Amino acid sequence: MDAAEEYRPHRVAVLALDGLLPFELGIPHRIFGRPRDAGGRRLYEVLTCSVRPPGPVRTDADFTVHAPHGPEALATADTVIVPASHELGPVHEEGVLTGDLAAALALIRPGTRLASICTGSYVLAAAGLLDGRPATTHWANAAHFRRLFPKVEVDPDVLFVDDGDVLTSAGVAAGIDLCLHILRRDHGTAVANDVARATVVPPHRDGGQAQYVNRPVPDPQQTTTAHARAWALGRLHEPIQLRDMAGRESMSVRTFTRRFREETGVSPGRWLTRQRVERARHLLESTGLSVDQVARDAGFGTAQSMRQHLQAAVGVTPTVYRRTFRARDAA
């Protein structure tokens, strides 16, 4: 058997339940359906399946979708994603799986990566897969979720939670952040950024960012911090002072800091650090620059400073990070 015959892309099974949100169902297909390797082969194969034999699945809109696969697809998946549904019945009301759902989940192989979008987390929790683990769900359901599943460590204030082989996301669009995070974890920043650009979404919103921002849509009569953020992104290699960013918007530091947090969910300092980490990751993956040079170009100044921040963000040193993703590219 030659290499072409042996190749099989990472299989993602998306479990479509009655009452599903079509937007969420489409997220995994959009994010994982695009990336290719250097030879043009798909990195992922995305399958939509139901707990029943192939056929129609009701949505919360005025149309149904056709699931071309039955629950047997879960048995061959490398990753299983459960989007939200508005018809979870006993799962949502009592925290108990229905018979067909329990039977479907039992087909999943040990070691398969599991993920949920929005209230899809109820399914994972009802199956006992989140007991003793950190997780999140839509902020509006967090209190109910906590009462129903007291063994789960619920964090209602984040976009997504990565607990290794089990990942959960907040409501709706946070599913995009989660899937991009998985893609970045699997294949690096450059691949994830390419997909994000094609999807016209931010390439990275950290999982620790707040779900609910007080002013998600700025008042058109008020100055925003967008110009300051764009200015800073073009100068990450330089020292950037808070007063300089505030000055770009003609605001006091205090007003700028408050507005910045309202618009992004994080402080200017934390935002800058995240952007520099992303810049460092991109350079480590895509260039042969020394670690010292990457640290300078990303704005960390020293390799030690970059090492500390990268270790905190992704759990590995710059050298290990570069070796990991270069090895994947070579493979």
Coordinates of C-alpha atoms in Angstrom, one line a residue, residues 2-331:
D2 CA 1.5 3.3 -1.0
A3 CA 1.5 6.6 1.0
A4 CA -1.5 8.0 -0.9
E5 CA -3.6 4.9 -0.1
E6 CA -2.5 5.0 3.6
Y7 CA -3.4 8.7 4.1
R8 CA -6.6 9.4 5.9
P9 CA -7.5 12.9 7.2
H10 CA -8.4 13.5 10.8
R11 CA -12.1 12.7 10.9
V12 CA -14.5 15.1 12.7
A13 CA -18.0 13.9 13.4
V14 CA -20.6 16.6 14.1
L15 CA -23.6 15.2 16.0
A16 CA -26.8 16.9 14.7
L17 CA -29.6 16.7 17.2
D18 CA -33.2 17.7 16.7
G19 CA -33.7 21.4 17.4
L20 CA -30.2 22.2 16.4
L21 CA -29.0 25.7 15.4
P22 CA -28.0 25.7 11.7
F23 CA -25.4 28.3 12.3
E24 CA -23.6 26.2 14.8
L25 CA -23.9 23.1 12.7
G26 CA -22.1 24.9 9.9
I27 CA -19.1 26.1 12.0
P28 CA -17.1 22.9 12.0
H29 CA -17.6 22.4 8.3
R30 CA -16.4 26.0 7.6
I31 CA -13.4 25.8 9.8
F32 CA -12.2 22.3 9.3
G33 CA -13.4 21.9 5.7
R34 CA -10.9 24.3 4.3
P35 CA -7.3 23.5 5.4
R36 CA -5.0 21.4 3.2
D37 CA -1.5 20.1 3.5
A38 CA 1.4 21.0 1.3
G39 CA 0.2 18.4 -1.2
G40 CA -3.3 19.8 -1.4
R41 CA -4.9 17.0 0.6
R42 CA -7.6 17.8 3.2
L43 CA -6.3 17.9 6.8
Y44 CA -9.8 17.0 8.0
E45 CA -12.8 15.1 6.9
V46 CA -16.1 16.4 8.4
L47 CA -19.1 14.1 8.7
T48 CA -22.6 15.1 9.9
C49 CA -24.4 12.4 11.7
S50 CA -27.6 11.8 13.6
V51 CA -28.5 9.5 16.5
R52 CA -30.9 7.8 14.0
P53 CA -30.3 6.3 10.6
P54 CA -29.5 8.9 7.9
G55 CA -32.3 11.3 7.3
P56 CA -33.9 14.6 8.2
V57 CA -33.0 16.5 11.4
R58 CA -35.2 19.3 12.7
T59 CA -33.6 22.7 13.3
D60 CA -34.8 25.7 15.3
A61 CA -35.5 27.4 11.9
D62 CA -38.2 26.8 9.4
F63 CA -36.3 24.1 7.6
T64 CA -34.8 20.7 8.2
V65 CA -31.3 19.4 7.3
H66 CA -30.3 16.0 6.0
A67 CA -27.8 14.1 8.1
P68 CA -26.1 11.7 5.7
H69 CA -24.6 9.5 8.4
G70 CA -26.1 7.6 11.3
P71 CA -24.6 7.1 14.8
E72 CA -22.0 4.6 13.5
A73 CA -20.0 7.6 12.2
L74 CA -19.1 8.4 15.8
A75 CA -17.3 5.1 16.1
T76 CA -14.7 6.1 13.4
A77 CA -14.3 9.7 14.5
D78 CA -11.1 11.2 15.8
T79 CA -13.0 14.3 17.1
V80 CA -16.7 14.5 18.0
I81 CA -18.4 17.9 18.1
V82 CA -21.8 18.5 19.7
P83 CA -23.5 21.7 18.6
A84 CA -26.4 23.2 20.6
S85 CA -30.0 22.1 20.3
H86 CA -33.2 23.6 21.5
E87 CA -34.9 20.2 21.9
L88 CA -32.7 18.4 24.4
G89 CA -35.7 17.4 26.5
P90 CA -34.6 15.2 29.5
V91 CA -31.0 16.3 29.0
H92 CA -31.8 19.9 29.6
E93 CA -34.6 19.3 32.2
E94 CA -33.1 16.5 34.3
G95 CA -29.5 16.1 33.1
V96 CA -30.3 12.6 31.8
L97 CA -29.5 11.2 28.4
T98 CA -32.3 9.8 26.2
G99 CA -31.9 6.1 25.2
D100 CA -30.9 6.8 21.5
L101 CA -28.4 9.5 22.6
A102 CA -26.8 7.3 25.2
A103 CA -26.5 4.5 22.7
A104 CA -24.9 6.9 20.1
L105 CA -22.4 8.3 22.6
A106 CA -21.4 4.7 23.7
L107 CA -20.1 4.2 20.2
I108 CA -17.3 6.8 20.6
R109 CA -13.9 5.2 21.0
P110 CA -11.8 5.9 24.1
G111 CA -9.3 8.7 23.5
T112 CA -11.5 10.4 21.0
R113 CA -11.4 14.2 21.4
L114 CA -14.8 15.7 22.4
A115 CA -16.0 19.2 22.0
S116 CA -19.3 21.1 22.4
I117 CA -20.6 24.4 21.1
C118 CA -22.9 26.4 23.4
T119 CA -25.5 24.2 25.2
G120 CA -24.1 21.1 23.5
S121 CA -22.2 21.0 26.8
Y122 CA -25.4 19.6 28.4
V123 CA -24.9 16.5 26.3
L124 CA -21.3 15.9 27.5
A125 CA -22.3 16.7 31.1
A126 CA -25.3 14.4 31.1
A127 CA -23.0 11.6 29.9
G128 CA -20.7 12.2 32.8
L129 CA -17.8 13.3 30.6
L130 CA -17.4 16.7 32.3
D131 CA -17.5 15.5 35.9
G132 CA -14.6 17.0 37.9
R133 CA -13.4 19.0 34.8
P134 CA -13.5 22.7 33.9
A135 CA -16.1 23.6 31.3
T136 CA -18.2 26.5 30.0
T137 CA -21.5 27.0 28.3
H138 CA -23.6 29.9 27.2
W139 CA -23.5 32.6 29.9
A140 CA -27.4 32.7 30.1
N141 CA -27.5 29.0 30.9
A142 CA -24.6 28.9 33.3
A143 CA -26.6 29.0 36.6
H144 CA -29.0 26.3 35.4
F145 CA -26.1 24.2 34.1
R146 CA -24.4 24.5 37.5
R147 CA -27.5 23.4 39.4
L148 CA -28.1 20.4 37.1
F149 CA -24.4 19.3 37.0
P150 CA -22.8 20.2 40.3
K151 CA -19.8 18.0 39.6
V152 CA -18.7 20.2 36.7
E153 CA -16.4 23.2 37.3
V154 CA -18.4 25.7 35.3
D155 CA -16.7 29.0 34.2
P156 CA -19.4 31.2 32.7
D157 CA -17.0 34.1 31.9
V158 CA -14.8 32.6 29.1
L159 CA -15.2 32.0 25.4
F160 CA -14.0 28.4 25.6
V161 CA -12.2 25.9 27.9
D162 CA -9.5 23.5 26.6
D163 CA -9.1 20.6 29.0
G164 CA -7.0 18.5 26.7
D165 CA -9.3 15.8 25.2
V166 CA -12.5 17.6 26.2
L167 CA -13.2 21.2 25.0
T168 CA -16.3 23.3 25.6
S169 CA -17.3 26.7 24.2
A170 CA -19.7 29.5 25.1
G171 CA -22.6 30.6 22.9
V172 CA -22.9 30.5 19.1
A173 CA -20.0 32.5 17.7
A174 CA -17.6 31.3 20.4
G175 CA -17.8 28.0 18.5
I176 CA -15.8 29.6 15.8
D177 CA -13.1 30.6 18.4
L178 CA -13.1 27.0 19.7
C179 CA -12.7 25.4 16.3
L180 CA -10.0 27.8 15.3
H181 CA -8.3 27.0 18.6
I182 CA -8.4 23.3 17.8
L183 CA -7.1 24.0 14.3
R184 CA -4.3 26.1 15.8
R185 CA -3.5 23.4 18.3
D186 CA -3.4 20.7 15.6
H187 CA -1.5 22.5 12.8
G188 CA -0.2 25.8 14.1
T189 CA -0.9 29.5 13.8
A190 CA -0.3 30.0 10.1
V191 CA -2.9 27.4 9.1
A192 CA -5.5 28.8 11.6
N193 CA -4.8 32.3 10.4
D194 CA -5.3 31.4 6.8
V195 CA -8.7 29.9 7.6
A196 CA -9.7 32.9 9.7
R197 CA -8.8 35.3 6.9
A198 CA -10.9 33.3 4.5
T199 CA -13.8 33.2 7.0
V200 CA -13.4 36.9 7.7
V201 CA -13.2 36.5 11.5
P202 CA -10.5 37.5 14.0
P203 CA -7.7 34.9 13.8
H204 CA -7.6 34.6 17.6
R205 CA -9.7 35.4 20.6
D206 CA -8.2 33.9 23.7
G207 CA -10.4 31.4 25.6
G208 CA -10.0 33.5 28.7
Q209 CA -11.7 36.5 27.1
A210 CA -15.0 37.4 28.7
Q211 CA -18.2 36.0 27.0
Y212 CA -20.3 39.0 27.8
V213 CA -18.9 42.5 27.0
N214 CA -20.9 45.4 28.4
R215 CA -20.8 47.3 25.1
P216 CA -20.5 44.8 22.3
V217 CA -21.5 47.4 19.7
P218 CA -20.0 50.8 20.4
D219 CA -22.2 53.9 20.3
P220 CA -21.5 55.5 16.9
Q221 CA -21.3 58.9 18.6
Q222 CA -18.4 57.7 20.8
T223 CA -14.7 57.2 19.9
T224 CA -13.6 53.5 20.0
T225 CA -10.2 52.0 20.6
A226 CA -10.0 50.4 17.2
H227 CA -7.5 52.8 15.7
A228 CA -5.2 52.4 18.7
R229 CA -5.3 48.7 18.4
A230 CA -4.5 48.8 14.7
W231 CA -1.6 51.2 15.4
A232 CA -0.3 48.9 18.1
L233 CA -0.4 45.8 15.9
G234 CA 1.9 47.6 13.4
R235 CA 4.4 48.3 16.1
L236 CA 4.5 45.1 18.3
H237 CA 8.3 45.1 17.9
E238 CA 8.5 48.5 19.7
P239 CA 7.9 49.4 23.3
I240 CA 4.2 50.5 23.5
Q241 CA 3.0 52.6 26.4
L242 CA -0.6 52.8 27.5
R243 CA -0.5 56.5 27.3
D244 CA 0.6 56.3 23.7
M245 CA -2.4 54.1 22.8
A246 CA -4.7 56.4 24.7
G247 CA -3.2 59.4 22.9
R248 CA -4.1 57.9 19.5
E249 CA -7.7 58.2 20.5
S250 CA -7.4 61.5 22.3
M251 CA -8.5 59.9 25.6
S252 CA -7.2 60.0 29.1
V253 CA -5.5 56.7 30.2
R254 CA -8.4 56.0 32.5
T255 CA -11.1 56.5 29.9
F256 CA -9.2 54.6 27.3
T257 CA -8.6 51.6 29.7
R258 CA -12.3 51.5 30.6
R259 CA -13.4 51.7 26.9
F260 CA -10.8 49.2 25.8
R261 CA -12.0 46.6 28.3
E262 CA -15.6 47.2 27.4
E263 CA -14.9 46.6 23.7
T264 CA -12.5 43.7 24.0
G265 CA -13.2 42.1 27.4
V266 CA -9.6 42.4 28.5
S267 CA -7.1 45.1 29.6
P268 CA -4.8 46.8 27.1
G269 CA -1.8 45.1 28.7
R270 CA -3.2 41.6 28.5
W271 CA -4.3 42.3 24.9
L272 CA -0.8 43.4 23.9
T273 CA 0.7 40.3 25.4
R274 CA -1.7 38.0 23.5
Q275 CA -0.8 39.8 20.2
R276 CA 2.9 39.4 20.9
V277 CA 2.5 35.7 21.7
E278 CA 0.6 35.2 18.4
R279 CA 3.3 37.1 16.5
A280 CA 6.0 34.9 18.1
R281 CA 4.1 31.7 17.3
H282 CA 3.8 32.8 13.7
L283 CA 7.5 33.6 13.4
L284 CA 8.6 30.4 15.1
E285 CA 6.5 28.4 12.6
S286 CA 7.2 30.3 9.4
T287 CA 10.8 31.6 9.7
G288 CA 14.3 30.5 10.6
L289 CA 14.9 33.5 12.8
S290 CA 16.8 32.7 16.0
V291 CA 14.8 32.6 19.2
D292 CA 16.4 35.9 20.3
Q293 CA 15.4 37.6 17.0
V294 CA 11.9 36.3 17.3
A295 CA 11.7 37.7 20.8
R296 CA 12.8 41.1 19.6
D297 CA 10.5 41.1 16.6
A298 CA 7.5 40.1 18.7
G299 CA 8.2 42.9 21.2
F300 CA 9.3 40.7 24.2
G301 CA 12.8 42.1 24.2
T302 CA 14.5 39.0 25.5
A303 CA 14.3 35.3 24.8
Q304 CA 13.6 34.7 28.5
S305 CA 10.6 37.0 28.6
M306 CA 9.2 35.4 25.5
R307 CA 9.8 31.9 26.9
Q308 CA 7.8 32.7 30.0
H309 CA 4.9 34.1 28.1
L310 CA 4.8 31.4 25.5
Q311 CA 5.1 28.7 28.2
A312 CA 2.1 30.3 30.0
A313 CA 0.1 30.5 26.8
V314 CA 0.7 27.1 25.1
G315 CA 2.6 25.1 27.7
V316 CA 5.9 24.7 25.8
T317 CA 9.2 26.6 25.2
P318 CA 9.9 28.4 21.9
T319 CA 12.3 25.7 20.8
V320 CA 9.8 22.9 21.5
Y321 CA 7.0 24.8 19.8
R322 CA 9.1 25.3 16.7
R323 CA 10.3 21.7 16.6
T324 CA 6.7 20.5 17.0
F325 CA 5.2 22.4 14.1
R326 CA 8.2 21.9 11.8
A327 CA 8.0 18.2 12.4
R328 CA 4.3 18.3 11.4
D329 CA 5.1 20.2 8.2
A330 CA 7.7 17.7 7.3
A331 CA 5.4 14.8 7.9

